[in-house]
GROMACS .gro file of C-alpha atoms in nm:
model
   88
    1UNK     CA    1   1.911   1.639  -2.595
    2UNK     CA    2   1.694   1.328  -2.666
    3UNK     CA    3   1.829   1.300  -3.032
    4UNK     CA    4   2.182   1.282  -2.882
    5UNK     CA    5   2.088   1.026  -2.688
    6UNK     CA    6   1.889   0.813  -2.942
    7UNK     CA    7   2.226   0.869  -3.174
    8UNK     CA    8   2.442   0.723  -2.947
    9UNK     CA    9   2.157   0.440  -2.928
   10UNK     CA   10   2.167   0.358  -3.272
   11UNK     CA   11   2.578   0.374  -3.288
   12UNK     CA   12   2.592   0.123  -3.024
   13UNK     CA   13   2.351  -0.099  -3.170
   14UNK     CA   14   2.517  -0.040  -3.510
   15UNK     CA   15   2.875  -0.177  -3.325
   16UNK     CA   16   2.700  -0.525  -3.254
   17UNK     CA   17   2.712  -0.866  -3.467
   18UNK     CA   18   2.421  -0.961  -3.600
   19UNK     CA   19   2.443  -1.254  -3.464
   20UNK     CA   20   2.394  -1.131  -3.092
   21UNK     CA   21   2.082  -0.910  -3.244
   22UNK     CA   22   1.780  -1.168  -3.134
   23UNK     CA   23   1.967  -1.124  -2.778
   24UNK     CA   24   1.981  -0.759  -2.814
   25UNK     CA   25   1.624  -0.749  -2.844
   26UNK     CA   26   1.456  -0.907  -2.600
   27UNK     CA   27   1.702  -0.745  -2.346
   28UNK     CA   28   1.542  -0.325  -2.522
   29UNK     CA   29   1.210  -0.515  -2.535
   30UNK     CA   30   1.210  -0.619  -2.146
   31UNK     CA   31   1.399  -0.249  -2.073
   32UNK     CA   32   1.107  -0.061  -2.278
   33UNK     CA   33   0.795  -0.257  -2.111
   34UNK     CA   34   0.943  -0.234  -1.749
   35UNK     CA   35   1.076   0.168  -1.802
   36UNK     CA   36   0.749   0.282  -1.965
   37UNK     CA   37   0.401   0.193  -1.808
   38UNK     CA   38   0.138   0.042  -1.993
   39UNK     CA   39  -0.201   0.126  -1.954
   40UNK     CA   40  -0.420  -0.108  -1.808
   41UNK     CA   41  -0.759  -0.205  -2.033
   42UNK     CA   42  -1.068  -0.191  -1.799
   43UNK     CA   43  -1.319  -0.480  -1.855
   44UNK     CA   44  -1.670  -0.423  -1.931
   45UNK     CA   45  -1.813  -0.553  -1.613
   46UNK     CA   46  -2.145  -0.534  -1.765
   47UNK     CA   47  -2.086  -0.749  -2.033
   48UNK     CA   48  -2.246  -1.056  -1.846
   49UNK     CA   49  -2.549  -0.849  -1.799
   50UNK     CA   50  -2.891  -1.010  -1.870
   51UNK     CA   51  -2.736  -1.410  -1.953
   52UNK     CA   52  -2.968  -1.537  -1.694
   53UNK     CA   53  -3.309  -1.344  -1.820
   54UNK     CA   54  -3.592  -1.575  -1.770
   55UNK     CA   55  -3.399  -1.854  -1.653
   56UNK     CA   56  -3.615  -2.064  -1.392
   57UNK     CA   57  -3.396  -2.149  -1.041
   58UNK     CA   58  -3.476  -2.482  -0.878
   59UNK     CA   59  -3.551  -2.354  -0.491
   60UNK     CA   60  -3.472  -2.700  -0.359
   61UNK     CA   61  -3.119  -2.664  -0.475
   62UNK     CA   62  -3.064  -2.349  -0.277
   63UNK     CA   63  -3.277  -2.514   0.061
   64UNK     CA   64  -3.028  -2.823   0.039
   65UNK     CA   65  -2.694  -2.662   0.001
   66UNK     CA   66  -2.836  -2.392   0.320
   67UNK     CA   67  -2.850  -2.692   0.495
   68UNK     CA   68  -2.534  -2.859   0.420
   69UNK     CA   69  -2.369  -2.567   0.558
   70UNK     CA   70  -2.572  -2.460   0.808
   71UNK     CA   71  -2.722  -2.745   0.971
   72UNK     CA   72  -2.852  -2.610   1.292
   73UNK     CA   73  -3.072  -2.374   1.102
   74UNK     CA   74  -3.274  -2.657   0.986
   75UNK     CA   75  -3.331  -2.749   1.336
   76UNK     CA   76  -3.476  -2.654   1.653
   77UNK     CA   77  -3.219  -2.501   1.892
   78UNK     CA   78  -3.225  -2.643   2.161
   79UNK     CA   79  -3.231  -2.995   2.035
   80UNK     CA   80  -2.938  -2.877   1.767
   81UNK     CA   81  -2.733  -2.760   2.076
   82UNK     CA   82  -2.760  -3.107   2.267
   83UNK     CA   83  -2.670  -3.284   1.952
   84UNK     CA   84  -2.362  -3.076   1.879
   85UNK     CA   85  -2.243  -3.131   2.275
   86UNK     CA   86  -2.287  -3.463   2.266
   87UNK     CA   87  -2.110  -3.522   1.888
   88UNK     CA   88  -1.774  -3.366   2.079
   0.00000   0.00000   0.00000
């Protein structure tokens, strides 16, 4: 049954100028990548592993940007409170 099939393929594409082959093609390229799935490749999530070994982190960096987004951490509450209140 498939052989029939791929027969009557290859007489069809036999029947068509060559000029119109390029089109031809892309159109059983596009029709063979959408009909049969691919496979997806899995990363290696690990591969990243280790890159930062021994590398020395600068504390203040992480203090300063903790207090750029949290700002009434670095303060008392109360105080924080009264100051947000009164900003609005």
């Amino acid at each position: 049954m498939q052989s029939t099939y791929k027969e009557k393929i290859l007489k069809e594409i036999e029947s068509i100028p060559n000029d119109r082959m390029p089109k031809l093609y892309r159109v059983i390229h596009l029709l063979v990548s959408e009909l049969i799935p691919q496979t997806k490749k899995t990363g290696n999530r690990g591969s990243l592993k280790g890159v930062w070994k021994g590398s020395q982190v600068d504390e203040s960096l992480f203090i300063e940007a903790k207090k750029s987004l949290f700002p009434y951490e670095s303060q008392d509450w109360p105080e924080a409170a009264a100051v947000y209140v009164l900003k609005k």
